[in-house]
Every structure is written in C-alpha cells, then in structure tokens.
Amino acid sequence: MGWLWTIILTQLILGFVLASIMTIIWKVTNPGKALFKEEE
C-alpha cells in the first residue's frame, strides 16, 4: 500500500512544479497580464 502513496505524492509534486513553470512562462510571454485575476 506504500507504493500508492508514493505515486500520489509524486503526481502532486509534479503537478505543482508544472503549474509553477506554466505560471512563469505565462508571466514572461504575457507581461502586464495576470494569470489569475486578483484585482478587478
């Protein structure tokens, strides 16, 4: 059962890293635009 948690944690970490990279790329390619609108 331990291998299942290893897979889940790996998927979560990879997903977080991928999201971070995508956000950085978005900010670089779209300066002045926010990926997530915080202000109206």
Coordinates of C-alpha atoms in Angstrom, one line a residue:
M1 CA 0.0 0.0 0.0
G2 CA 3.0 2.2 0.5
W3 CA 3.7 2.5 -3.2
L4 CA 0.3 4.0 -3.8
W5 CA 1.1 7.0 -1.6
T6 CA 4.5 7.4 -3.3
I7 CA 2.7 7.6 -6.7
I8 CA 0.1 10.1 -5.3
L9 CA 2.8 12.3 -3.8
T10 CA 4.9 12.2 -7.0
Q11 CA 1.9 13.3 -9.0
L12 CA 1.1 16.2 -6.6
I13 CA 4.7 17.4 -6.7
L14 CA 5.0 17.1 -10.5
G15 CA 1.6 18.9 -10.9
F16 CA 2.8 21.7 -8.6
V17 CA 6.1 22.1 -10.4
L18 CA 4.4 22.1 -13.8
A19 CA 1.9 24.7 -12.6
S20 CA 4.7 26.9 -11.4
I21 CA 6.6 26.6 -14.7
M22 CA 3.4 27.4 -16.6
T23 CA 2.8 30.5 -14.5
I24 CA 6.4 31.7 -15.0
I25 CA 6.2 31.2 -18.8
W26 CA 2.8 33.0 -18.8
K27 CA 4.3 36.0 -17.0
V28 CA 7.3 36.1 -19.3
T29 CA 5.2 35.8 -22.5
N30 CA 2.4 38.0 -21.3
P31 CA 3.8 40.9 -19.3
G32 CA 1.2 43.0 -17.6
K33 CA -1.4 40.2 -17.7
A34 CA -2.3 38.2 -14.6
L35 CA -3.0 34.5 -15.0
F36 CA -5.4 34.7 -12.1
K37 CA -7.2 38.0 -11.8
E38 CA -6.8 39.1 -8.2
E39 CA -7.9 42.7 -8.7
E40 CA -11.0 43.8 -10.6

